[in-house]
PDB file of C-alpha atoms and ligand atoms in Angstrom:
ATOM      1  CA  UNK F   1       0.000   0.000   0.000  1.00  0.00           C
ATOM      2  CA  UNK F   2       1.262   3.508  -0.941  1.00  0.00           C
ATOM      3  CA  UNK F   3       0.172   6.645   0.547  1.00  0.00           C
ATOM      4  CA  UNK F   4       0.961  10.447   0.245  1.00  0.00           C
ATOM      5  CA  UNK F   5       1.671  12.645   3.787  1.00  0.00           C
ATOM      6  CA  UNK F   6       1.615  16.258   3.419  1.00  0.00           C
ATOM      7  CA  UNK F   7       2.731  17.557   6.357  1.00  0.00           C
ATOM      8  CA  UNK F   8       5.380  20.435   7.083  1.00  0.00           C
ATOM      9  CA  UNK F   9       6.788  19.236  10.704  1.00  0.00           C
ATOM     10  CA  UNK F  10       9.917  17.388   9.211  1.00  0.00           C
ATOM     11  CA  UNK F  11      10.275  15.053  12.526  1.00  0.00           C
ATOM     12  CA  UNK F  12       6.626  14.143  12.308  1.00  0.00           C
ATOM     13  CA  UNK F  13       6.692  13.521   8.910  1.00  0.00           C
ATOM     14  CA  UNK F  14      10.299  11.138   9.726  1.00  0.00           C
ATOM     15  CA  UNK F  15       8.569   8.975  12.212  1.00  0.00           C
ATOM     16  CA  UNK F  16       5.223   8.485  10.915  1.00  0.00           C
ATOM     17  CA  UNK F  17       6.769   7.040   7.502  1.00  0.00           C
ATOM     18  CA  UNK F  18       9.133   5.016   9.724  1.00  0.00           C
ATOM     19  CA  UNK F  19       5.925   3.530  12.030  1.00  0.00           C
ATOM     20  CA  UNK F  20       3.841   3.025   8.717  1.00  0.00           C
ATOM     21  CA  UNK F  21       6.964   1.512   7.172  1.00  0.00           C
ATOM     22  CA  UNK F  22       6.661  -1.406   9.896  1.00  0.00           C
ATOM     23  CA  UNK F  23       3.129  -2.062   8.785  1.00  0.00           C
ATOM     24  CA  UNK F  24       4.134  -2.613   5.002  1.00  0.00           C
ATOM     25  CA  UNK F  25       3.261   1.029   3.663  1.00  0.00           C
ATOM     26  CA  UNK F  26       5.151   3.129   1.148  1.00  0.00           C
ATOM     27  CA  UNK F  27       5.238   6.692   2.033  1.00  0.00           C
ATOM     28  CA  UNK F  28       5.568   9.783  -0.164  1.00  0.00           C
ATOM     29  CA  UNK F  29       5.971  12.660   1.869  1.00  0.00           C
ATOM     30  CA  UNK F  30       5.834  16.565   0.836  1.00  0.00           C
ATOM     31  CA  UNK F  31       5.503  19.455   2.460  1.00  0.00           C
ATOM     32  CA  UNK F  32       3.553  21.630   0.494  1.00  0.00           C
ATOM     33  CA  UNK F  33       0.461  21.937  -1.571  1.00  0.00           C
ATOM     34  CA  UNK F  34       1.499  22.852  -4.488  1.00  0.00           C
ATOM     35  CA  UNK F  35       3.712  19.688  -4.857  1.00  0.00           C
ATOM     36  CA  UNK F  36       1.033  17.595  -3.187  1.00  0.00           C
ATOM     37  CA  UNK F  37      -1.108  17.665  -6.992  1.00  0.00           C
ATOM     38  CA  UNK F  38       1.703  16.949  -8.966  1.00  0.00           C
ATOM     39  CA  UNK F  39       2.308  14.002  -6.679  1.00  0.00           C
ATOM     40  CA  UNK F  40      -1.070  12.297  -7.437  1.00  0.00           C
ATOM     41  CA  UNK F  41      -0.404  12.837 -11.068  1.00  0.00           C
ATOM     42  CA  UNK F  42       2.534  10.568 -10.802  1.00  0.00           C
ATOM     43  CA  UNK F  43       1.739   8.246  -8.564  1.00  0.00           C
ATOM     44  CA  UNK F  44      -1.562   5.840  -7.459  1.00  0.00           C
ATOM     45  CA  UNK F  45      -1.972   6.085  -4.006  1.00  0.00           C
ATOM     46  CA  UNK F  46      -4.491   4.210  -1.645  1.00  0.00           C
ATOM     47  CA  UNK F  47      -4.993   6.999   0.691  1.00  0.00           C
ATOM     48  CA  UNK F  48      -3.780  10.307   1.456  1.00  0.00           C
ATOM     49  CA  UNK F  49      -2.650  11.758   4.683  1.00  0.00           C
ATOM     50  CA  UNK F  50      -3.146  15.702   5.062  1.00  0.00           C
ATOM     51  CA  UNK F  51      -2.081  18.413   8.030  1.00  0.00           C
ATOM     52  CA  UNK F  52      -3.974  21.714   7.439  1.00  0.00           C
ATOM     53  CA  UNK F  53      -1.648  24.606   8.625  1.00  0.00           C
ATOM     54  CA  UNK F  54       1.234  24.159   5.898  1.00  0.00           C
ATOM     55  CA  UNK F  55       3.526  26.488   4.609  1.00  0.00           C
ATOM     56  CA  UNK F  56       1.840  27.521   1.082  1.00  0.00           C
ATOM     57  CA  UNK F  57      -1.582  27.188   2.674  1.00  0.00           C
ATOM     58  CA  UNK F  58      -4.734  25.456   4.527  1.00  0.00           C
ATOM     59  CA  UNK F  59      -4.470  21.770   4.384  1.00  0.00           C
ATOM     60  CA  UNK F  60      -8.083  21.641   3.228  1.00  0.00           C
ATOM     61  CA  UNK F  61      -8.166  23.697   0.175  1.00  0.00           C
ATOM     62  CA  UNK F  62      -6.257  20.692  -1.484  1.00  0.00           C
ATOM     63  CA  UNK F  63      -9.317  18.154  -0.912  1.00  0.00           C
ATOM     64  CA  UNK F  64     -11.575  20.255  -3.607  1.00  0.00           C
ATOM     65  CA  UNK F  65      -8.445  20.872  -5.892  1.00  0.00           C
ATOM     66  CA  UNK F  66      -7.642  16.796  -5.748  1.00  0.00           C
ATOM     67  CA  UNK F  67     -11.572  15.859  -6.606  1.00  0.00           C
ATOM     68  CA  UNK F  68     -11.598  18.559  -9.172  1.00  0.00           C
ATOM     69  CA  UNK F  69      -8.848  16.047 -11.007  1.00  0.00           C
ATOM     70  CA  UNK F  70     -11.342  13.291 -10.522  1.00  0.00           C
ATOM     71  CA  UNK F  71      -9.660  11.176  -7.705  1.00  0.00           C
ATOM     72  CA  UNK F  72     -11.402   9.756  -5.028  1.00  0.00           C
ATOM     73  CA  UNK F  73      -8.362   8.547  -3.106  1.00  0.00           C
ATOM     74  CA  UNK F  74      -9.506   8.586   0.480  1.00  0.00           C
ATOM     75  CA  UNK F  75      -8.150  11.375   2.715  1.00  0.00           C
ATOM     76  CA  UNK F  76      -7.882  11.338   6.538  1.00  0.00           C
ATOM     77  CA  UNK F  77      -6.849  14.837   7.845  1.00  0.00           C
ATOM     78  CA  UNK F  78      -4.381  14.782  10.596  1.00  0.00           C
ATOM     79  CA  UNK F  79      -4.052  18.490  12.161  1.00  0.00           C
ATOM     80  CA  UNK F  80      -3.963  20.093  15.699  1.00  0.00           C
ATOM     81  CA  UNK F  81      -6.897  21.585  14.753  1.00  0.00           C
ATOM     82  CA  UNK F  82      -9.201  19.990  16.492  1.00  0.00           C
ATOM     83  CA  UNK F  83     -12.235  21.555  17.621  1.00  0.00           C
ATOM     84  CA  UNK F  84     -15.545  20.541  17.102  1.00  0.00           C
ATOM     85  CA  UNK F  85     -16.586  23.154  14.237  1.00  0.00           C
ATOM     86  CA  UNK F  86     -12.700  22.458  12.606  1.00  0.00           C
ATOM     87  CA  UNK F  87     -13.398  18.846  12.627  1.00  0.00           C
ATOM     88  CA  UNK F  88     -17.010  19.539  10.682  1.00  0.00           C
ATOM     89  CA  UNK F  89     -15.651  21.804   8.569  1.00  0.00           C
ATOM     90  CA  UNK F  90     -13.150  18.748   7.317  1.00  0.00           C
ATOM     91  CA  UNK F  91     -15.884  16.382   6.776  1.00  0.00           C
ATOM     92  CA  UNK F  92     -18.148  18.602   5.395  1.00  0.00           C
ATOM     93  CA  UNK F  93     -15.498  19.509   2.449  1.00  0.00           C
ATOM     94  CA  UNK F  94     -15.101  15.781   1.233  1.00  0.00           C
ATOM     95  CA  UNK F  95     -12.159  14.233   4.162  1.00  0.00           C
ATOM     96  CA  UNK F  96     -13.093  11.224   4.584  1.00  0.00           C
ATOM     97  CA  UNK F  97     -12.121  11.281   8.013  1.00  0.00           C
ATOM     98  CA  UNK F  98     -10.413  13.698  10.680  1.00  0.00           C
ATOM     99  CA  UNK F  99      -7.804  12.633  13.256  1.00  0.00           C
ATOM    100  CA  UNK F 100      -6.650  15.019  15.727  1.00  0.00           C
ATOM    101  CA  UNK F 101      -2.855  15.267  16.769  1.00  0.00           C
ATOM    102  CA  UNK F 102      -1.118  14.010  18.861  1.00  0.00           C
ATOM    103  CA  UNK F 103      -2.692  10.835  17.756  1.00  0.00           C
ATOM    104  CA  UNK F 104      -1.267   7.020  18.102  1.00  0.00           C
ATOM    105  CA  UNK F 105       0.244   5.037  15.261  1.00  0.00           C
ATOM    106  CA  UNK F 106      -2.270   1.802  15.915  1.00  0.00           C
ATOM    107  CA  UNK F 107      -5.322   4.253  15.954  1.00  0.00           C
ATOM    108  CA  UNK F 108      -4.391   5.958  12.371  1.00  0.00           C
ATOM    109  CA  UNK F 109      -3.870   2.546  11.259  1.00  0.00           C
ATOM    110  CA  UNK F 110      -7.216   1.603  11.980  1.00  0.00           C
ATOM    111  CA  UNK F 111      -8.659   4.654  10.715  1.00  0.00           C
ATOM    112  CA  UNK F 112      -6.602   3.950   7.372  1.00  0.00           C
ATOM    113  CA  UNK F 113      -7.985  -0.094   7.381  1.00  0.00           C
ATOM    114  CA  UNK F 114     -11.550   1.667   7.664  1.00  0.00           C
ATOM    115  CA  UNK F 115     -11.462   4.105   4.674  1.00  0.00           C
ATOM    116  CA  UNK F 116      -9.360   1.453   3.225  1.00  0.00           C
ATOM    117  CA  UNK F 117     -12.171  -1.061   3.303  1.00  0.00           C
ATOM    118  CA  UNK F 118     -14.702   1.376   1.951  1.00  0.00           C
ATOM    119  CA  UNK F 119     -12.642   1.761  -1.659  1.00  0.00           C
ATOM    120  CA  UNK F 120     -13.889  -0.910  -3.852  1.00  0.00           C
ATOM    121  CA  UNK F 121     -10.270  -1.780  -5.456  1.00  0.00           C
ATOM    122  CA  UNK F 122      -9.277  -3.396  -2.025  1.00  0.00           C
ATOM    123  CA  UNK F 123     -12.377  -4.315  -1.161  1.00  0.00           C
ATOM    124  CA  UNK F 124     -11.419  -8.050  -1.229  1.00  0.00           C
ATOM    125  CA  UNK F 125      -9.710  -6.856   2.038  1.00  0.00           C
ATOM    126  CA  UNK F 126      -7.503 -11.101   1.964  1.00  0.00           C
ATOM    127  CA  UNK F 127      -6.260 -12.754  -1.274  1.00  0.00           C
ATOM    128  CA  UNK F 128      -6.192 -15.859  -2.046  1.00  0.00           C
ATOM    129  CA  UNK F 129      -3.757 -17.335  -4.718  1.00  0.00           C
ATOM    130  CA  UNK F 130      -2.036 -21.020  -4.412  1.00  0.00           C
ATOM    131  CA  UNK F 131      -2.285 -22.758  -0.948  1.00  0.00           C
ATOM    132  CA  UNK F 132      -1.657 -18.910   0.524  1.00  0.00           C
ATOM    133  CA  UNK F 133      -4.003 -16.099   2.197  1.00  0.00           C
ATOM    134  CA  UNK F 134      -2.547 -12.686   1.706  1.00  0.00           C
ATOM    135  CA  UNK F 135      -4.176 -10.118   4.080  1.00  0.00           C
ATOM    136  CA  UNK F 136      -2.358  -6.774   3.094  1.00  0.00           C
ATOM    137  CA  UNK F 137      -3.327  -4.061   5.331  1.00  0.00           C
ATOM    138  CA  UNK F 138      -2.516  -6.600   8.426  1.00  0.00           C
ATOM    139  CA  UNK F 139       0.797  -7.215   6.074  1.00  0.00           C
ATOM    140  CA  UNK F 140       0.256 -11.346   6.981  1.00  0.00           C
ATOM    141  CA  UNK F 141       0.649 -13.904   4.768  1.00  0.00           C
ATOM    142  CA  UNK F 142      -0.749 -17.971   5.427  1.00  0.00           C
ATOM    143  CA  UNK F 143       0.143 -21.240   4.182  1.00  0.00           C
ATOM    144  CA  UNK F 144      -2.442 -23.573   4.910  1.00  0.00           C
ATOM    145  CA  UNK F 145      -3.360 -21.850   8.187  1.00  0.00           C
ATOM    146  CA  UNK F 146       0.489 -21.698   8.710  1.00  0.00           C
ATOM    147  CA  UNK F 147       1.684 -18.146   9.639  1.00  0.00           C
ATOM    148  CA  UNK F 148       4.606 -16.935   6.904  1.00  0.00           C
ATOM    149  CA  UNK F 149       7.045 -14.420   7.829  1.00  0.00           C
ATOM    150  CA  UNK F 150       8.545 -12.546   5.400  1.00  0.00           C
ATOM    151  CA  UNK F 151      10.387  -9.078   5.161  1.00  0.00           C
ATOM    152  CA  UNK F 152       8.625  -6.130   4.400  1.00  0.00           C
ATOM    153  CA  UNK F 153       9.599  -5.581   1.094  1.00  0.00           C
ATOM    154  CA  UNK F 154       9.200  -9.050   0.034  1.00  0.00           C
ATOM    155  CA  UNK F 155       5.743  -9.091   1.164  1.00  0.00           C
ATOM    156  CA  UNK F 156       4.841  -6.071  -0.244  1.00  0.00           C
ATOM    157  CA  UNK F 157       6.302  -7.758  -3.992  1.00  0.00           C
ATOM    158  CA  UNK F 158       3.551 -10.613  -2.686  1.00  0.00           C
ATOM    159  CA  UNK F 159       0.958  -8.680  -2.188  1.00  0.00           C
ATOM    160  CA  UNK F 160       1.009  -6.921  -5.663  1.00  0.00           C
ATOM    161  CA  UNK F 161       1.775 -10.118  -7.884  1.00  0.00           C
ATOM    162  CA  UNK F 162      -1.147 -12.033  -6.155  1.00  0.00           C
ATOM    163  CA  UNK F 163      -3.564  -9.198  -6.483  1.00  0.00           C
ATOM    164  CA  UNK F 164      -2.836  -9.413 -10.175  1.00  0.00           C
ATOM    165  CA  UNK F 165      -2.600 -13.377 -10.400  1.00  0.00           C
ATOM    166  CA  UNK F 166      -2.439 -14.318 -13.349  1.00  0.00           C
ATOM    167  CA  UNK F 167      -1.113 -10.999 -15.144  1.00  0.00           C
ATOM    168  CA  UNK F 168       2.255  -9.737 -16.117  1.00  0.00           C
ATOM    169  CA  UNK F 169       3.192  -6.802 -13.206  1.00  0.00           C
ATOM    170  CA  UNK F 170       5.486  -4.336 -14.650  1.00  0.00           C
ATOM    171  CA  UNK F 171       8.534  -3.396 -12.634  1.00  0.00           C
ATOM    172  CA  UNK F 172       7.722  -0.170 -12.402  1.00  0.00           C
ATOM    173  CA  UNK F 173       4.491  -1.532 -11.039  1.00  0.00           C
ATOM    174  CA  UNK F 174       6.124  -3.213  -8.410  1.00  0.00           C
ATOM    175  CA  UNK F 175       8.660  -0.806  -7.696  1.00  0.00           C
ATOM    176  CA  UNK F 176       6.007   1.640  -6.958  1.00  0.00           C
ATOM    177  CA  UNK F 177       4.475  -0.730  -4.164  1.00  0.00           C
ATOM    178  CA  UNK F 178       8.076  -0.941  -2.541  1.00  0.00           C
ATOM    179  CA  UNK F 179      10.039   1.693  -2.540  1.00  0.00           C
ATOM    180  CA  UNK F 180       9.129   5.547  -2.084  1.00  0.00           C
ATOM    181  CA  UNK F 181       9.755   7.669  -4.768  1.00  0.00           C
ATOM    182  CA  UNK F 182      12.828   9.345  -2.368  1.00  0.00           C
ATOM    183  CA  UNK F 183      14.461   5.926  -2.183  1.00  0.00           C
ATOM    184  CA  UNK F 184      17.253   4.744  -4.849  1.00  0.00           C
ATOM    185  CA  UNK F 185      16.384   1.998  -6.596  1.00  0.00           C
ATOM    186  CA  UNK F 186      19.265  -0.360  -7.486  1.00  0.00           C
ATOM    187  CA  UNK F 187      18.583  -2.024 -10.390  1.00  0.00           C
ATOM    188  CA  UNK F 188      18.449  -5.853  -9.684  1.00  0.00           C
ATOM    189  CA  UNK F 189      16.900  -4.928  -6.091  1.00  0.00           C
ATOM    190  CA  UNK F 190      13.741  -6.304  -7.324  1.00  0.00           C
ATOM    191  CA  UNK F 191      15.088  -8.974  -8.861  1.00  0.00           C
ATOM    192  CA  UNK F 192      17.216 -10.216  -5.330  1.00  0.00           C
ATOM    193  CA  UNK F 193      13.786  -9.885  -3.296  1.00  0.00           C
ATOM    194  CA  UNK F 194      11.504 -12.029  -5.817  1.00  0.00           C
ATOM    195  CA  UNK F 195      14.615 -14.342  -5.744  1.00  0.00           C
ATOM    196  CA  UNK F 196      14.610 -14.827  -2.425  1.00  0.00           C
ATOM    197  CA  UNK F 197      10.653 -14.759  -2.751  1.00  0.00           C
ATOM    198  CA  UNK F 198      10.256 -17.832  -5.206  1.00  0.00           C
ATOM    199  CA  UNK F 199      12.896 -19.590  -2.887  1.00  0.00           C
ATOM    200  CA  UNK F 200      11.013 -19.163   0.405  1.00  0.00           C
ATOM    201  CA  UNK F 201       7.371 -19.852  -1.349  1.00  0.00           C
ATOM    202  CA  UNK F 202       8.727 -23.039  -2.745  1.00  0.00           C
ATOM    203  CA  UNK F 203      10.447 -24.280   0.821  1.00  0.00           C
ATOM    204  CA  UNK F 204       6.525 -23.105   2.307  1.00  0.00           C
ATOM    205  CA  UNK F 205       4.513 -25.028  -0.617  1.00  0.00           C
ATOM    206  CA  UNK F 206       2.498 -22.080  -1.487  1.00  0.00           C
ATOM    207  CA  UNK F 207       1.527 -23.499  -4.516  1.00  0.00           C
ATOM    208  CA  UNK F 208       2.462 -20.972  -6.842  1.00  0.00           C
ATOM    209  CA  UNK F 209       5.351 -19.952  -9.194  1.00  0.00           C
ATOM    210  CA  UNK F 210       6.697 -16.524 -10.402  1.00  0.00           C
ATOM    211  CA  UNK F 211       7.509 -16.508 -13.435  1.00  0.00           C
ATOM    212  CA  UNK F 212      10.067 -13.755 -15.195  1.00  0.00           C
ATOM    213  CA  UNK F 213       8.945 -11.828 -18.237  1.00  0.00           C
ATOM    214  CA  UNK F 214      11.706 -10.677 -19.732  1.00  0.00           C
ATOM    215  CA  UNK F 215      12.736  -6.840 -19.653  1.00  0.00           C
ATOM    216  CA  UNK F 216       8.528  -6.543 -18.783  1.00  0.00           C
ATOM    217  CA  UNK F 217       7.979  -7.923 -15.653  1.00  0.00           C
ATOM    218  CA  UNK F 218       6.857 -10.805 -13.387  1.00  0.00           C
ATOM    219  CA  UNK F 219       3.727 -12.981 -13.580  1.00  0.00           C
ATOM    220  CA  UNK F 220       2.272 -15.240 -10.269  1.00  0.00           C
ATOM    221  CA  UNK F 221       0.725 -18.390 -11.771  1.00  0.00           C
ATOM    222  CA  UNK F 222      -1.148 -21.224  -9.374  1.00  0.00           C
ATOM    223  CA  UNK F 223      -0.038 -23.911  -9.800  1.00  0.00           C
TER     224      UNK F 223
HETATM  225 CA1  LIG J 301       1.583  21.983  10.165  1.00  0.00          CA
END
């Protein structure tokens, strides 16, 4: 899962991608508006993350400007504006929900699962491909009813194959569900982690087999 944070305190910003991070989520972070548009041209993201005082501007102005470019991508508003008529105000100009600061990690996680749930592309909250259940916004991953562990990144790779079983996944595809766009990419990283990928799914018996597409990108077949 990738999401966008626009938010201008720098150490905030630092931790909060570091705490998603540990739940499987790519960050983007900016700290302005005017970069925060551009940003959703370039990138998908499941859900968007917004402070309101920032330095070019209230937070909220960019909810209109982003549904004026016909995205839906949920919003949660994170501010220390947090009265009653601030938190209406919010809501009433399209955030799908409004979280006051400070906040905890586990409760804007939850708050993410439950806008999360409400888009229909990850509606199918678990997939199921092979002998395996992949449930991506807990980041777990079952064999049988065996528990799987697996490191971030190579879960992540999982997660974005078996959603698109079947179907060759570009790189840049699943680059994009690993790394932030601030992160260098080498360029056999992705190859190394579904390497080491195939290797552990075999040694589980998941059932399933990734297949290389030349210069393209990968495929997950059942097999
Ligand atoms: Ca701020």
């Amino acid at each position: 899962m990738r999401i966008l944070l626009i938010e201008d305190e720098r150490d905030l910003a630092e931790a909060l991608s570091a705490a998603l991070g540990k739940h499987g989520i790519v960050t983007d972070h900016t700290m302005h508006l005017a970069d925060a548009i551009e940003l959703t041209r370039q990138n998908l993201y499941d859900a968007i993350l917004l402070d309101r005082r920032l330095p070019d501007g209230e937070g909220l102005s960019f909810i209109p400007a982003l549904r004026r470019t016909g995205k839906d991508t949920p919003i949660i508003v994170l501010t220390a504006r947090n009265e009653p008529k601030e938190r209406i105000e919010g809501l009433d100009l399209g955030a799908d929900d409004y979280l006051g600061k400070p906040f905890l990690v586990e409760e804007l996680m939850a708050r993410l699962r439950a806008v999360l749930r409400r888009s229909p592309e990850l509606s199918e909250l678990k997939i199921a491909v092979g002998r395996m259940e992949i449930d991506p916004l807990h980041l777990s991953v079952t064999v049988g009813s065996v528990p799987l562990d697996l490191p971030r990144r190579e879960l992540l790779v999982l997660a974005a194959l078996a959603r698109r079983k079947e179907k060759t996944v570009l790189r840049s595809t699943l680059e994009a569900a690993v790394y932030n766009y601030e992160e260098e990419i080498q360029s056999n990283a992705l190859d190394a982690h579904i390497s080491r990928l195939r290797k552990r799914l075999i040694d589980a018996g998941a059932g399933v087999a990734i297949h290389n597409i030349r210069g393209v990108g990968y495929l997950m077949k059942e097999e």
